[in-house]
Amino acid sequence: MSIVTDAAAARPAAEVKVPGLGLFAGGLTALLVVLVGAPLLMIVLMSLRTGFPGEGGPLTLANFAAVYSNPGTYKVLANTLLFASGTVLVTLVFAVPLVWLLMRTDLPFKGTIYVLMTVGILIPVFLRTIAWILLLSPRIGLVNQWARQLFGLEQPLLSLYNIPGMAFIQGVSFVPSAFFMLAAAYRTMDPALEEAAYTSGVSKLQTFLRINVPITLPAIAGVMVYLFMTAIAVFEVPAIIGFPARILVLSALIFTSTNPPTGLPNYGLAGAYGAVMLAAGLILAYFYVRLVQHGKKYTVITGRGYRPREIALGRWKWPGLAFALLYLSMEVFIPFLVLVWVSLLPHLQLPTAEAFAQVSLDNYAHIFDHVGALPFINTAILMFAVPTATMVLSVLISWVVVRTNLSFRGSLDTLAFLPHAIPGILLAVGLAYLGLAYRTYFPVYGTIAIIAIAHTITWIAYGTRTTNGVMIQVHRELEEAGKVSGASTATVLGRIVLPLIAAGIFNSWIWISMLSYREVTMALALGTRKNLVISTVVWQFWGNGWVPQVAALGVILVLFALLVVGGLKLGFGRLGEWQH
Amino acid sequence: MIKISGLKKWFDTPRGRVEALRGIDLEIAEKEFCVLLGPSGCGKTTTLRCVAGLERPDAGELEIAGQIVNSPARRVYVPTEKRDIGMVFQSYAIWPHMNVFQNVAFPLVRGRKRFGRELVAEKVRRALHLVQLDGLEDRPATDLSGGQQQRVAMARAMVTEPKILLMDEPLSNLDARLREQMRVELRKITRAVGVTTLYVTHDQAEALSLGDRVCVMHGGEILQIAPPDEVYARPANLFVAEFVGEMNFIKGKLAAGCIECALGALRLPVPVPATAGAVTLAIRPEHVKVDSLDGSSNSLVGTIASKNYLGDAALLEVEVNGVTLLAKLPGDTDIAVGQKAFVTLPPERWRVFAE
């Protein structure tokens, strides 16, 4: 998730003195400046140039003029804002009650619901979107087909092809992230703050309104800003639902400018659109950081960690459970069941006796012929290279930030957090431009390496947040006790520090590996025929209208993710627990 | 004022039932300051939270000012917000989004009894004066020191002039010097207001100096309820003796008319447990007399094994007949390590406990 830690501020008096430290840390900072700065510079550069990447020519404002004199642009901006606001609304409507139900009440099956929320993150957004289209598309959607047969309706019963439909799917997909961010805020809230109100003679409702809500308000506002910032940049839902419905948002415009279905790519226009998105992203990120810091003032160190009394739901238990199930159905069960059903049939049809007679595993049997070996190999490369590179960089950065007293360690921490504010689609387009315009210096365009680089830059923000946290937990005195015992620096690192941080780092490694596995936006924007990965193959199949194959590959994609995470949870569950 | 009878509470865990309270009986008179003392997990906080209504007991009855506020058998439960109480929490629980005035005024503005603006301002002013925070009304809660937060919490708990004040380890988050200051002040304030107080602590010095009565708890039960001097002088059993203050313990055996132990057969003018067999003898270090010169006929000869100089006092370890006794002497004693000395143990100072 996205918790900003002021790791640099937490340990002002660090005293690691290693010869050449300054040089090493300087080199690390320079590397990070290049990794994060170069794609951003490219966005600015391409917005100021016309023609193909690498053609040079004078800098011009022609792209901006072209974009912002076009009334269509303002329609797109309005769509983007509507879509983003709607998304935030949908997410909060589900996430806030869920947090309250799971963190403060005696709702049954809390543990299971918690696990299923995590599972939801592993179902890629584009697969969930596709599954919902298969249900609610006005023409082919199963629900609408069924409604036509049953009631003889002329018009579709429900359609997703509009901004509320897009916001609904995107909002449902954001709920787990919002839930985990808000749950953290609830956990750090001292239950005595509520109890002090009760003992003051204040009713439960008044306590909720005057104490709980104002105290968690900074956290809710932080989540809203974070979601809004992410929603203006997402690409999967706007592409899958928006394109066919002719509802364009900024991210879709940026993508089509660089990957047009016909004609030549226009990086200049993409840059001009991207500049707005980048500016909005950075401003929102600034507010987000401010809100998170403001919220921290409200966290109180509790005395004894008394287990807060759970609110007894009584007869409201079942409606509460129904609400959680309704959400989980929309997020996990329904999309997955639709994909499974469709993957077993030669073509999309309602579950009738006739359809059941045609059920077979044919689509699975032939999937390898359609896909080939390359996407699997490429995906495997991503799943190992990206988390490894990210975690190595994160450990080094966190070590400098947490364990040294170099003057620029704070800036290094901010720099590592910056990719969080850069929309993935912009990062990818910037890198693509870099690879095309300067291919002699940066010969990676069209290879799997450029996707790996894009992923690594993006997840350094997440990686360093975890490694900062892990390193702060390892108290300096544990290291010093090792040195006092006569162990060398290398022995202390290998025998004391590494075993202590290993579990935390391993968990992040797995998580980043899974994020890289399901990522599609950057892989598409940087994609050519040579660097296909499984997620982009599903996307292509969908573009070709191979619905059963999409479903079969989607089911395989989800099952593999469940297998990996479930297996590791069983095998390494204790390793992770021990960390906390 | 508060009457607790047969209070029981248990938690069902996967490893079976855990009994947090095994039947607590306690009556607290009006204006009394009663301290619940015990190690962590003894049930003292659970008892307090039951009185507050923040925890619901599984059996027993709770009465506040003659009104039953909780009785599972009679299906009576008065919720926390309807009970006439004030409470100070260990973490102070100062609401971070309000300033000092808003924190203290909250019970008057949103609580059981509501008051007009001017009366609220007057009551808040008086409460803040009581805790010596005059003039800090507009300070944001997040800009207060630990000691100031503690005082705001006190003012907020007392501002409604409740019949009962509940305090849950209120001084444990303060540093040592401030804690002693606040201890004295707390006693003055509660005396001045004359509120019935139930106070939870694990610190025996706090319990002895604050309480009109101290109630020592262990394993969900009350072991002794008595005024502080009695708890110290006559611990009801071995656990209380071990928990409150320092004591020397020696194993012994009840014999006809005397007790046999490593120090010889002792005839003691103190109560002895009725059960025959093994007993434990106990005596406080300040009652062990050590002298280098004149020993009486009752003295034993010992060797000084160690000396721990504390300034106002010195703690000596004396070996007598293979038993190590701790003795507390004035700090300026010239008895040195290694020397022989006469040890006198006044028979009336011994306490005898069943095993």
mmCIF file of C-alpha atoms in Angstrom, chain A residues 189-207 209-216 218 294 296-309 312, chain B residues 11 44-46 49 52-56 77 79-83 85-87 89-98 106-108 110-112 114 142 149 156 160 168-169 173 200:
data_model
loop_
_atom_site.group_PDB
_atom_site.id
_atom_site.type_symbol
_atom_site.label_atom_id
_atom_site.label_comp_id
_atom_site.label_asym_id
_atom_site.label_seq_id
_atom_site.Cartn_x
_atom_site.Cartn_y
_atom_site.Cartn_z
ATOM 1 C CA MET A 189 -6.534 4.653 17.120
ATOM 2 C CA ASP A 190 -6.589 4.209 20.893
ATOM 3 C CA PRO A 191 -9.927 2.598 21.866
ATOM 4 C CA ALA A 192 -9.708 4.591 25.125
ATOM 5 C CA LEU A 193 -10.604 7.689 23.064
ATOM 6 C CA GLU A 194 -14.051 6.173 22.477
ATOM 7 C CA GLU A 195 -14.335 4.848 26.008
ATOM 8 C CA ALA A 196 -13.465 8.256 27.453
ATOM 9 C CA ALA A 197 -16.519 9.616 25.631
ATOM 10 C CA TYR A 198 -18.768 6.843 27.011
ATOM 11 C CA THR A 199 -17.551 7.495 30.566
ATOM 12 C CA SER A 200 -18.247 11.202 29.964
ATOM 13 C CA GLY A 201 -21.867 10.217 29.475
ATOM 14 C CA VAL A 202 -21.895 10.605 25.697
ATOM 15 C CA SER A 203 -24.085 8.279 23.626
ATOM 16 C CA LYS A 204 -22.721 5.791 21.077
ATOM 17 C CA LEU A 205 -24.014 7.761 18.089
ATOM 18 C CA GLN A 206 -22.630 11.070 19.380
ATOM 19 C CA THR A 207 -19.320 9.330 20.085
ATOM 20 C CA LEU A 209 -20.004 11.414 15.070
ATOM 21 C CA ARG A 210 -17.911 13.614 17.377
ATOM 22 C CA ILE A 211 -14.943 11.337 18.142
ATOM 23 C CA ASN A 212 -14.494 8.478 15.631
ATOM 24 C CA VAL A 213 -15.313 10.378 12.470
ATOM 25 C CA PRO A 214 -13.226 13.520 13.163
ATOM 26 C CA ILE A 215 -10.237 11.447 14.284
ATOM 27 C CA THR A 216 -10.295 9.171 11.225
ATOM 28 C CA PRO A 218 -7.521 12.788 7.914
ATOM 29 C CA HIS A 294 -1.407 15.573 9.609
ATOM 30 C CA LYS A 296 -0.057 11.063 12.252
ATOM 31 C CA LYS A 297 -0.457 13.809 14.838
ATOM 32 C CA TYR A 298 -3.671 12.055 15.807
ATOM 33 C CA THR A 299 -2.192 8.645 16.434
ATOM 34 C CA VAL A 300 -1.750 8.062 20.122
ATOM 35 C CA ILE A 301 0.557 5.555 21.707
ATOM 36 C CA THR A 302 -1.754 3.365 23.761
ATOM 37 C CA GLY A 303 -0.893 2.303 27.266
ATOM 38 C CA ARG A 304 -1.418 -1.380 27.399
ATOM 39 C CA GLY A 305 -2.863 -2.361 24.057
ATOM 40 C CA TYR A 306 -6.112 -3.379 25.686
ATOM 41 C CA ARG A 307 -8.160 -5.312 23.160
ATOM 42 C CA PRO A 308 -10.934 -2.900 22.201
ATOM 43 C CA ARG A 309 -14.381 -4.107 23.007
ATOM 44 C CA ALA A 312 -22.131 -6.477 19.396
ATOM 45 C CA PHE B 11 -13.164 -15.660 28.133
ATOM 46 C CA LYS B 44 -7.837 -5.416 38.588
ATOM 47 C CA THR B 45 -8.385 -3.562 35.314
ATOM 48 C CA THR B 46 -11.211 -5.931 34.321
ATOM 49 C CA ARG B 49 -13.872 -1.716 33.523
ATOM 50 C CA ALA B 52 -17.371 1.554 34.229
ATOM 51 C CA GLY B 53 -19.590 -0.669 32.076
ATOM 52 C CA LEU B 54 -16.870 -0.982 29.440
ATOM 53 C CA GLU B 55 -16.738 -4.699 30.151
ATOM 54 C CA ARG B 56 -19.732 -6.894 30.904
ATOM 55 C CA TYR B 77 -27.146 -3.556 32.154
ATOM 56 C CA PRO B 79 -24.613 1.352 29.584
ATOM 57 C CA THR B 80 -21.445 3.294 30.414
ATOM 58 C CA GLU B 81 -22.813 6.622 29.230
ATOM 59 C CA LYS B 82 -25.767 6.390 31.653
ATOM 60 C CA ARG B 83 -23.614 5.751 34.733
ATOM 61 C CA ILE B 85 -18.929 8.203 36.703
ATOM 62 C CA GLY B 86 -15.749 9.932 35.617
ATOM 63 C CA MET B 87 -12.761 7.975 34.364
ATOM 64 C CA PHE B 89 -7.374 6.299 31.363
ATOM 65 C CA GLN B 90 -3.820 5.036 31.365
ATOM 66 C CA SER B 91 -3.178 6.606 27.953
ATOM 67 C CA TYR B 92 -5.145 9.711 29.096
ATOM 68 C CA ALA B 93 -7.306 9.439 25.946
ATOM 69 C CA ILE B 94 -7.193 13.179 25.287
ATOM 70 C CA TRP B 95 -9.112 13.740 22.032
ATOM 71 C CA PRO B 96 -6.457 14.971 19.611
ATOM 72 C CA HIS B 97 -8.837 16.980 17.405
ATOM 73 C CA MET B 98 -9.984 19.261 20.234
ATOM 74 C CA PHE B 106 -17.288 17.742 26.122
ATOM 75 C CA PRO B 107 -18.997 15.843 29.004
ATOM 76 C CA LEU B 108 -20.965 19.007 29.866
ATOM 77 C CA ARG B 110 -22.701 16.265 24.968
ATOM 78 C CA GLY B 111 -22.997 14.202 28.143
ATOM 79 C CA ARG B 112 -25.688 13.000 30.562
ATOM 80 C CA ARG B 114 -26.255 19.381 29.481
ATOM 81 C CA THR B 142 -1.522 17.619 20.594
ATOM 82 C CA GLN B 149 -2.420 15.605 29.372
ATOM 83 C CA ARG B 156 -12.413 16.077 32.225
ATOM 84 C CA THR B 160 -19.367 16.754 35.835
ATOM 85 C CA ASP B 168 -6.781 3.054 35.490
ATOM 86 C CA GLU B 169 -3.039 3.317 36.193
ATOM 87 C CA ASN B 173 3.133 6.810 31.822
ATOM 88 C CA VAL B 200 -6.041 0.588 39.712
#
